[in-house]
Short mmCIF file of C-alpha atoms in Angstrom, two decimals:
data_model
loop_
_atom_site.label_atom_id
_atom_site.label_comp_id
_atom_site.label_asym_id
_atom_site.label_seq_id
_atom_site.Cartn_x
_atom_site.Cartn_y
_atom_site.Cartn_z
CA MET A 99 67.11 137.76 114.78
CA LEU A 100 63.89 135.86 114.83
CA MET A 101 62.40 135.44 118.38
CA LYS A 102 59.82 132.92 119.00
CA ARG A 103 56.96 133.99 121.41
CA THR A 104 54.26 131.50 122.73
CA ILE A 105 51.73 134.35 122.32
CA CYS A 106 51.78 133.43 118.52
CA LYS A 107 49.45 130.70 119.33
CA ASP A 108 47.01 132.88 120.85
CA LEU A 109 47.31 135.27 117.80
CA LEU A 110 46.68 132.46 115.36
CA LYS A 111 43.47 131.52 117.36
CA TRP A 112 42.38 135.20 117.08
CA LYS A 113 43.05 135.14 113.15
CA ASN A 114 40.94 132.02 112.78
CA SER A 115 38.20 132.88 115.04
CA ASP A 116 34.48 133.10 113.84
CA ASP A 117 33.76 136.04 116.03
CA ARG A 118 37.04 137.86 115.79
CA LYS A 119 37.06 141.41 117.03
CA PRO A 120 39.68 144.00 116.54
CA LEU A 121 42.63 143.03 118.72
CA LEU A 122 44.37 145.01 121.30
CA LEU A 123 47.81 143.77 122.39
CA GLN A 124 48.94 145.40 125.58
CA GLY A 125 52.13 145.32 127.64
CA VAL A 126 54.83 147.24 129.06
CA ARG A 127 57.14 149.33 126.95
CA GLN A 128 59.69 147.44 124.98
CA CYS A 129 58.46 143.76 125.59
CA GLY A 130 58.18 143.03 122.00
CA LYS A 131 54.53 144.04 120.75
CA THR A 132 55.32 145.55 117.66
CA TYR A 133 57.89 143.14 116.53
CA ILE A 134 55.57 139.85 117.22
CA LEU A 135 52.61 141.62 115.39
CA LYS A 136 54.91 142.24 112.28
CA GLU A 137 56.31 138.88 112.28
CA PHE A 138 52.93 137.29 112.82
CA GLY A 139 51.55 139.35 109.85
CA LYS A 140 54.50 138.21 107.63
CA LYS A 141 53.83 134.64 108.42
CA ASN A 142 50.08 134.34 108.43
CA TYR A 143 48.90 136.96 105.85
CA ASP A 144 49.46 137.89 102.18
CA ASP A 145 50.21 141.60 103.33
CA VAL A 146 50.94 143.49 106.32
CA ALA A 147 49.83 147.28 106.59
CA TYR A 148 51.74 148.98 109.44
CA PHE A 149 50.91 152.48 110.83
CA THR A 150 52.19 154.09 113.92
CA PHE A 151 50.54 156.98 115.82
CA GLU A 152 53.76 158.20 117.67
CA ARG A 153 54.88 161.44 115.98
CA ASN A 154 52.78 161.03 112.87
CA PRO A 155 50.36 164.06 112.63
CA ILE A 156 49.11 162.87 109.10
CA LEU A 157 47.83 159.43 110.46
CA HIS A 158 46.19 161.43 113.36
CA ASP A 159 44.38 163.79 110.99
CA LEU A 160 42.71 160.70 109.42
CA PHE A 161 40.98 159.83 112.49
CA ARG A 162 39.82 163.52 113.43
CA THR A 163 36.58 163.46 110.98
CA ASP A 164 34.10 160.47 111.04
CA LEU A 165 35.29 157.04 112.19
CA ASP A 166 33.46 155.13 109.10
CA PRO A 167 35.61 152.06 108.70
CA LYS A 168 35.32 152.01 104.97
CA ARG A 169 36.59 155.65 104.60
CA LEU A 170 39.57 154.87 107.17
CA VAL A 171 40.60 151.89 105.23
CA GLU A 172 40.58 153.75 101.92
CA GLY A 173 42.57 156.75 103.56
CA LEU A 174 45.32 154.18 104.80
CA GLY A 175 45.51 152.53 101.69
CA LEU A 176 46.36 155.80 99.98
CA MET A 177 48.76 156.66 102.57
CA ARG A 178 50.86 153.51 101.95
CA GLY A 179 50.03 153.46 98.25
CA LYS A 180 48.48 149.80 98.30
CA LYS A 181 44.88 148.77 98.95
CA ILE A 182 44.01 147.06 102.31
CA GLU A 183 42.45 143.69 101.46
CA PRO A 184 39.74 142.14 103.96
CA GLY A 185 41.15 138.93 105.24
CA ARG A 186 44.24 139.00 103.35
CA THR A 187 46.00 141.94 104.86
CA LEU A 188 46.76 142.32 108.55
CA LEU A 189 46.27 146.10 109.73
CA ILE A 190 48.55 147.11 112.46
CA LEU A 191 48.04 150.23 114.28
CA ASP A 192 50.93 150.81 116.54
CA GLU A 193 51.28 153.29 119.48
CA ILE A 194 47.23 153.53 119.38
CA GLN A 195 47.45 155.06 123.04
CA PHE A 196 48.71 158.25 121.20
CA CYS A 197 45.26 158.61 119.42
CA ASN A 198 41.95 158.39 121.45
CA ARG A 199 39.98 158.58 118.27
CA ALA A 200 41.59 155.58 116.71
CA LEU A 201 41.08 153.67 119.91
CA THR A 202 37.30 154.44 119.56
CA SER A 203 37.20 153.54 115.84
CA LEU A 204 37.76 149.89 116.94
CA LYS A 205 34.17 149.89 118.01
CA PHE A 206 33.10 150.67 114.52
CA PHE A 207 35.44 148.25 112.94
CA CYS A 208 33.93 145.67 115.20
CA GLU A 209 30.37 146.63 114.31
CA ASP A 210 30.23 147.60 110.59
CA ALA A 211 33.54 146.15 109.16
CA PRO A 212 34.40 142.82 110.65
CA GLU A 213 35.79 141.43 107.48
CA TYR A 214 39.05 143.71 108.16
CA HIS A 215 41.64 142.09 110.51
CA VAL A 216 42.84 144.87 112.55
CA ALA A 217 45.57 144.34 115.41
CA CYS A 218 46.63 147.29 117.59
CA ALA A 219 49.55 147.55 119.97
CA GLY A 220 49.80 149.90 123.00
CA SER A 221 51.39 150.30 126.29
CA LEU A 222 49.33 149.32 129.47
CA LEU A 223 50.13 152.77 130.63
CA GLY A 224 48.85 154.76 127.63
CA VAL A 225 45.75 152.80 127.15
CA MET A 226 45.12 152.96 130.92
CA LEU A 227 45.24 156.76 130.57
CA SER A 228 42.96 156.97 127.49
CA LYS A 229 39.73 159.03 128.12
CA PRO A 230 36.61 157.10 129.40
CA TYR A 231 34.61 157.91 126.14
CA SER A 232 37.40 156.44 123.86
CA PHE A 233 37.77 152.97 124.84
CA PRO A 234 35.66 150.55 123.01
CA VAL A 235 34.36 148.21 125.93
CA GLY A 236 33.17 144.80 124.74
CA LYS A 237 34.24 145.66 121.24
CA VAL A 238 37.94 144.45 121.16
CA ASP A 239 39.74 140.97 121.83
CA ARG A 240 42.55 141.67 124.42
CA LEU A 241 45.80 139.96 124.87
CA LYS A 242 48.67 140.89 127.36
CA MET A 243 52.28 140.47 126.42
CA TYR A 244 55.23 140.05 129.00
CA PRO A 245 58.94 140.23 128.71
CA LEU A 246 60.29 136.84 127.42
CA THR A 247 59.75 133.91 129.83
CA PHE A 248 62.48 131.38 130.53
CA LYS A 249 60.95 129.13 127.94
CA GLU A 250 61.07 131.80 125.25
CA PHE A 251 64.65 132.70 126.54
CA LEU A 252 65.60 128.99 125.80
CA LEU A 253 63.93 129.10 122.34
CA ALA A 254 65.59 132.57 121.61
CA ASN A 255 68.96 130.73 122.23
CA SER A 256 67.88 128.00 119.63
CA GLU A 257 67.20 125.49 122.13
CA ASP A 258 64.13 124.43 120.53
CA LEU A 259 65.03 120.38 120.80
CA VAL A 260 65.33 120.85 124.68
CA VAL A 261 61.97 122.70 124.92
CA GLU A 262 60.52 119.92 122.74
CA TYR A 263 61.82 117.19 125.01
CA ILE A 264 60.47 118.83 128.05
CA ASP A 265 57.05 119.42 126.64
CA ALA A 266 56.89 115.91 125.51
CA ASN A 267 58.57 114.06 128.65
CA TYR A 268 57.91 116.21 131.71
CA PRO A 269 56.50 115.46 134.35
CA ALA A 270 56.01 111.69 133.21
CA ALA A 271 59.68 111.21 133.11
CA ALA A 272 62.66 113.30 134.87
CA ILE A 273 64.99 115.41 133.15
CA PRO A 274 68.40 113.68 132.50
CA ALA A 275 71.28 115.30 134.31
CA PRO A 276 73.25 116.82 131.44
CA VAL A 277 69.98 118.54 130.26
CA ALA A 278 69.37 119.87 133.71
CA ASP A 279 72.97 121.42 133.99
CA LYS A 280 72.32 123.01 130.74
CA LEU A 281 69.23 124.42 131.86
CA THR A 282 70.66 125.65 135.11
CA THR A 283 73.31 127.48 133.07
CA TYR A 284 70.69 129.17 131.11
CA LEU A 285 68.76 130.32 134.15
CA ASN A 286 71.83 131.75 135.70
CA GLN A 287 72.09 133.82 132.36
CA TYR A 288 68.49 134.67 132.49
CA PHE A 289 68.69 135.94 136.06
CA LEU A 290 71.30 138.35 134.96
CA ILE A 291 69.69 139.37 131.44
CA GLY A 292 65.98 139.08 132.07
CA GLY A 293 63.39 139.04 129.55
CA MET A 294 63.34 142.36 127.74
CA PRO A 295 63.95 141.29 124.09
CA ALA A 296 66.60 144.01 123.37
CA ALA A 297 68.66 142.72 126.15
CA VAL A 298 68.23 138.93 125.28
CA ALA A 299 69.08 139.74 121.55
CA SER A 300 72.15 141.63 122.43
CA TRP A 301 73.42 138.74 124.78
CA ILE A 302 72.73 136.15 122.08
CA THR A 303 74.68 138.05 119.26
CA LYS A 304 77.36 139.65 121.45
CA LYS A 305 77.63 137.68 124.80
CA ASP A 306 78.79 141.03 126.32
CA ILE A 307 77.15 141.73 129.93
CA ARG A 308 78.48 145.55 129.61
CA LYS A 309 76.20 145.98 126.68
CA ILE A 310 73.13 144.32 128.39
CA ASP A 311 73.80 146.86 131.37
CA VAL A 312 73.70 149.76 128.84
CA ILE A 313 70.41 148.58 127.32
CA LEU A 314 68.77 147.89 130.63
CA ASP A 315 69.92 151.42 131.89
CA THR A 316 68.23 152.84 129.09
CA ILE A 317 65.18 151.01 129.44
CA ILE A 318 64.84 152.06 133.25
CA LYS A 319 65.59 155.71 132.05
CA ASP A 320 62.64 155.47 129.49
CA TYR A 321 60.29 154.15 132.11
CA ALA A 322 61.46 157.35 134.24
CA ASP A 323 60.55 159.65 131.28
CA ASP A 324 57.16 158.02 130.85
CA PHE A 325 56.50 159.07 134.73
CA ALA A 326 57.15 162.52 133.53
CA LYS A 327 55.12 162.25 130.53
CA HIS A 328 51.86 160.44 131.54
CA ALA A 329 51.81 160.37 135.28
CA PHE A 330 48.74 162.32 136.93
CA GLU A 331 50.43 161.43 140.48
CA SER A 332 53.37 163.27 141.75
CA LEU A 333 56.63 162.42 139.99
CA THR A 334 58.44 162.56 143.29
CA LYS A 335 56.13 159.86 144.80
CA LEU A 336 56.40 157.66 141.78
CA THR A 337 60.27 157.92 141.60
CA LEU A 338 60.52 156.92 145.38
CA ILE A 339 58.35 153.92 145.14
CA TRP A 340 59.99 152.75 142.00
CA SER A 341 63.30 153.19 143.57
CA SER A 342 62.40 151.47 146.73
CA ILE A 343 61.18 148.21 145.31
CA PRO A 344 64.48 146.44 144.77
CA VAL A 345 65.79 147.50 148.32
CA GLN A 346 62.61 146.21 149.83
CA LEU A 347 62.66 142.88 148.03
CA ALA A 348 66.14 142.26 149.37
CA ARG A 349 65.03 142.43 152.89
CA GLU A 350 64.24 139.05 154.75
CA ASN A 351 60.68 140.24 155.35
CA LYS A 352 59.51 141.35 151.77
CA LYS A 353 56.24 142.96 152.88
CA PHE A 354 55.95 146.15 151.33
CA VAL A 355 56.47 149.23 153.96
CA PHE A 356 55.46 152.78 152.79
CA GLY A 357 57.60 153.93 155.71
CA HIS A 358 60.78 152.40 153.98
CA VAL A 359 59.83 154.53 150.89
CA LYS A 360 60.36 157.84 152.70
CA ALA A 361 60.84 158.36 156.45
CA GLY A 362 57.44 159.22 158.06
CA ALA A 363 55.39 158.31 154.84
CA ARG A 364 51.91 157.09 155.32
CA SER A 365 50.12 154.68 153.04
CA LYS A 366 47.45 157.23 152.14
CA ASP A 367 50.25 159.66 150.90
CA LEU A 368 51.75 157.00 148.57
CA GLU A 369 49.36 154.35 147.86
CA ASP A 370 47.93 156.09 144.75
CA ALA A 371 51.35 156.29 143.22
CA LEU A 372 51.83 152.67 143.89
CA GLU A 373 48.53 151.71 142.07
CA TRP A 374 49.68 153.80 139.04
CA LEU A 375 52.68 151.74 138.82
CA VAL A 376 50.59 148.51 139.04
CA ASP A 377 48.18 149.64 136.45
CA ALA A 378 51.05 150.70 134.09
CA GLY A 379 52.27 147.10 134.26
CA LEU A 380 55.67 148.15 135.57
CA VAL A 381 55.30 146.14 138.99
CA TYR A 382 53.16 143.32 140.38
CA LYS A 383 51.38 143.72 143.68
CA VAL A 384 50.97 140.20 145.63
CA LYS A 385 48.36 140.63 148.25
CA LYS A 386 48.23 138.47 151.51
CA LEU A 387 45.59 135.82 151.95
CA SER A 388 43.93 135.58 155.22
CA GLU A 389 42.80 132.24 154.41
CA PRO A 390 43.54 130.07 151.19
CA LYS A 391 40.09 129.24 150.48
CA MET A 392 38.33 129.53 146.99
CA PRO A 393 37.80 131.75 145.33
CA LEU A 394 41.01 133.18 146.71
CA SER A 395 40.04 136.96 145.69
CA MET A 396 37.45 136.95 148.53
CA PHE A 397 39.94 136.19 151.22
CA VAL A 398 42.43 138.80 150.57
CA ASP A 399 43.88 141.12 153.35
CA ASN A 400 44.41 144.41 151.39
CA THR A 401 46.51 145.98 154.29
CA SER A 402 49.42 143.59 153.54
CA PHE A 403 51.37 143.02 150.33
CA LYS A 404 54.60 142.49 148.37
CA VAL A 405 55.76 144.50 145.23
CA TYR A 406 57.75 142.83 142.74
CA MET A 407 59.19 144.06 139.22
CA ALA A 408 57.83 143.10 135.81
CA ASP A 409 61.23 142.29 134.71
CA ILE A 410 64.07 140.39 136.59
CA GLY A 411 66.88 141.93 134.48
CA THR A 412 65.77 145.45 135.28
CA LEU A 413 65.52 144.40 138.91
CA ARG A 414 69.12 143.22 139.05
CA ARG A 415 70.29 146.45 137.37
CA MET A 416 68.40 148.76 139.61
CA SER A 417 69.77 146.85 142.67
CA GLY A 418 73.13 147.74 141.41
CA VAL A 419 74.68 144.32 142.24
CA PRO A 420 77.53 143.27 140.30
CA SER A 421 76.80 140.76 137.40
CA ASP A 422 78.84 137.94 139.13
CA PHE A 423 76.46 137.82 142.06
CA ILE A 424 74.76 134.63 140.73
CA PHE A 425 78.29 132.76 140.99
CA SER A 426 79.34 134.30 144.19
CA ALA A 427 79.33 132.37 147.53
CA ASP A 428 79.36 135.60 149.40
CA LYS A 429 76.47 135.60 151.92
CA GLU A 430 75.79 139.33 151.47
CA TYR A 431 74.04 138.31 148.24
CA ASP A 432 71.95 135.69 149.61
CA GLU A 433 68.93 137.85 150.24
CA PHE A 434 69.14 139.29 146.87
CA LYS A 435 69.51 135.85 145.34
CA GLY A 436 66.30 135.10 147.26
CA ALA A 437 64.60 138.17 145.93
CA ILE A 438 65.36 137.41 142.42
CA MET A 439 64.20 133.84 142.55
CA GLU A 440 60.96 134.93 144.03
CA ASN A 441 60.55 137.84 141.47
CA TYR A 442 61.34 135.13 138.58
CA VAL A 443 58.85 132.38 139.91
CA LEU A 444 56.09 135.15 140.15
CA SER A 445 56.89 136.18 136.52
CA GLU A 446 56.63 132.70 135.43
CA LEU A 447 53.40 131.89 137.47
CA ILE A 448 51.54 135.07 135.89
CA SER A 449 52.61 134.18 132.45
CA SER A 450 51.53 130.55 132.89
CA THR A 451 48.13 131.10 134.75
CA GLY A 452 47.34 134.71 133.56
CA ASN A 453 46.86 135.72 137.05
CA VAL A 454 48.70 137.52 139.85
CA PRO A 455 49.05 135.00 142.76
CA TYR A 456 48.67 135.87 146.44
CA TYR A 457 50.94 134.95 149.51
CA TRP A 458 50.19 133.49 152.74
CA ARG A 459 51.63 134.15 156.30
CA SER A 460 50.56 132.66 159.68
CA ASP A 461 50.00 134.56 162.67
CA ALA A 462 53.41 133.49 163.78
CA THR A 463 56.41 133.61 161.31
CA ALA A 464 55.69 130.76 158.84
CA GLU A 465 55.16 132.45 155.23
CA VAL A 466 54.57 130.71 151.83
CA ASP A 467 55.78 132.71 148.96
CA PHE A 468 52.77 132.48 146.72
CA VAL A 469 49.36 130.76 146.43
CA THR A 470 48.12 130.60 142.89
CA GLN A 471 44.94 129.09 141.31
CA ILE A 472 45.15 126.09 139.08
CA ASP A 473 42.32 124.18 137.93
CA GLY A 474 40.13 125.78 140.49
CA LYS A 475 42.50 124.87 143.33
CA ALA A 476 44.48 126.85 145.64
CA ILE A 477 48.06 125.66 145.13
CA PRO A 478 50.94 126.98 147.51
CA VAL A 479 54.39 127.54 145.86
CA GLU A 480 57.73 128.06 147.68
CA ALA A 481 60.45 129.72 145.83
CA LYS A 482 63.77 129.15 147.17
CA ALA A 483 67.24 129.96 145.78
CA GLY A 484 69.47 127.49 147.62
CA LYS A 485 68.72 124.05 149.08
CA ASN A 486 67.55 125.21 152.51
CA LYS A 487 64.15 123.76 153.29
CA SER A 488 61.82 125.93 155.24
CA LYS A 489 59.15 124.68 157.49
CA SER A 490 56.49 127.13 156.28
CA LEU A 491 55.27 124.98 153.58
CA VAL A 492 54.82 121.78 155.62
CA GLU A 493 52.84 124.05 158.19
CA TYR A 494 50.71 125.09 155.30
CA VAL A 495 50.18 121.62 153.90
CA ILE A 496 49.35 120.30 157.67
CA ARG A 497 46.97 122.96 158.56
CA TYR A 498 45.00 123.32 155.06
CA ARG A 499 45.61 119.99 153.14
CA PRO A 500 45.86 121.17 149.53
CA ASP A 501 45.65 118.81 146.86
CA ALA A 502 48.99 119.77 145.75
CA ALA A 503 52.09 122.10 146.86
CA VAL A 504 55.12 123.01 144.84
CA THR A 505 58.72 123.93 145.97
CA THR A 506 61.68 124.64 144.06
CA THR A 507 63.85 123.14 146.79
CA PRO A 508 64.47 119.31 146.72
CA ARG A 509 62.56 118.00 149.59
CA ARG A 510 60.50 114.56 150.65
CA ASN A 511 56.65 114.65 150.15
CA VAL A 512 54.21 115.10 152.94
CA ASP A 513 51.53 112.61 152.42
CA GLY A 514 52.32 112.67 148.58
CA THR A 515 51.42 116.46 148.57
CA ILE A 516 54.50 118.42 148.05
CA ARG A 517 56.23 118.30 144.61
CA HIS A 518 59.43 119.51 143.75
CA ILE A 519 59.99 121.45 140.52
CA PRO A 520 63.51 122.51 139.74
CA PRO A 521 63.26 126.58 139.20
CA TYR A 522 64.26 126.04 135.40
CA LEU A 523 60.91 124.14 134.87
CA ILE A 524 58.46 126.17 137.00
CA TRP A 525 56.87 127.00 133.77
CA LYS A 526 55.51 123.38 133.73
CA ILE A 527 53.65 123.82 137.06
CA GLU A 528 50.23 123.07 135.81
CA SER A 529 51.22 119.72 134.32
CA ARG A 530 53.28 119.02 137.23
CA VAL A 531 50.29 119.68 139.78
CA ALA A 532 48.16 117.78 137.58
CA GLY A 533 50.63 114.78 137.51
CA ASP A 534 50.76 111.71 139.64
CA GLY A 535 52.78 113.31 142.65
CA PRO A 536 54.87 110.80 144.36
CA SER A 537 54.78 108.11 141.92
CA LEU A 538 56.59 110.33 139.25
CA ARG A 539 59.05 108.04 137.78
CA THR A 540 62.73 109.36 139.34
CA MET A 541 65.97 109.61 138.11
CA PRO A 542 69.25 110.27 140.00
CA SER A 543 69.18 112.81 142.65
CA GLY A 544 68.71 116.48 141.23
CA THR A 545 67.50 115.62 137.87
CA GLU A 546 63.77 115.90 138.49
#
């Protein structure tokens, strides 16, 4: 099945750029990098030449001698039995992290053969571990790919008209109740399935949550195998931290505590392993702000942070909760519902803004889930699964007077600052923050 990914717009900009360099598309394993490059090539080029370095010794041999682009292109053409044409053929080098020499060759493609369109795919983990001399600093264009966002999940479910309606009308007009109900249903599905392409594709074709669980279990196992294959850090430490994240997120206070990973563990014993997981793109580290001033990175408290997963489907499966938790009224799932909502909002913020946000906590107990940067301004975001309204966002607004604040829970504005965005529309946060706030034309309750 064809999956529409929003990154295709960025790929098209790359293709048409006057100063185009070889492209390095990075992301966690199985997020769809290879698929999207092949589909992009089929749609926008006369020809696609695809090669993968995984378990391909002949391809490795081609890059072992000199790295002259002309020789490499001739050799690749001979290998596939068809010439690679400048500007007409998209040359895809997949799993490039397995060949440091190929990664180095991108420097020479940039300098000596810019007429060739070269796109490479590699895991964040593998490229991160490439030897320092092999990475062509300043000689590649880089794009980062994530699991499917909720918008992409809607597109995968053939809800193109709904997405077009939202893009054309929100936030100037509210979302009609029937559309809001449909979006809520899809969001509940997304909370169970997540954004890994294999899981989404299986759901669309089979609608069997048991098959989804098998796929997610396989992905989780593959990640664990990567720990053993690539990690310089202790495999035990990596596994302990990786396994503890769902448990720590399910706590009321979601601050990550190394002592909860292993009894008596200290940060200096485990922080290197945590940073490894962050660098690999498997988890996000959300640091605390001492004050929400610009630039935010200058006011970070590095001693306090929360850790989230890259995919909420993986989070749900690792947590071991039953698939019907999303519909359950049992309060024992309340904390996990809150955790998965926070993780979801975080992922949407990262894909929308391109940056990992921060969080804010007062000296007392007030806490705002995220503070993100939009148009050069610090925007607090409150992510709530239910309708309960916390006082934390109000305290933040009164104390710091931000230009805008966002909550997923319906509430009245404080001086026209706090703006409600339903969870299924958090990907529209930039336009909502830039909108007209309290003068937004409203519809019946719950439809905004």
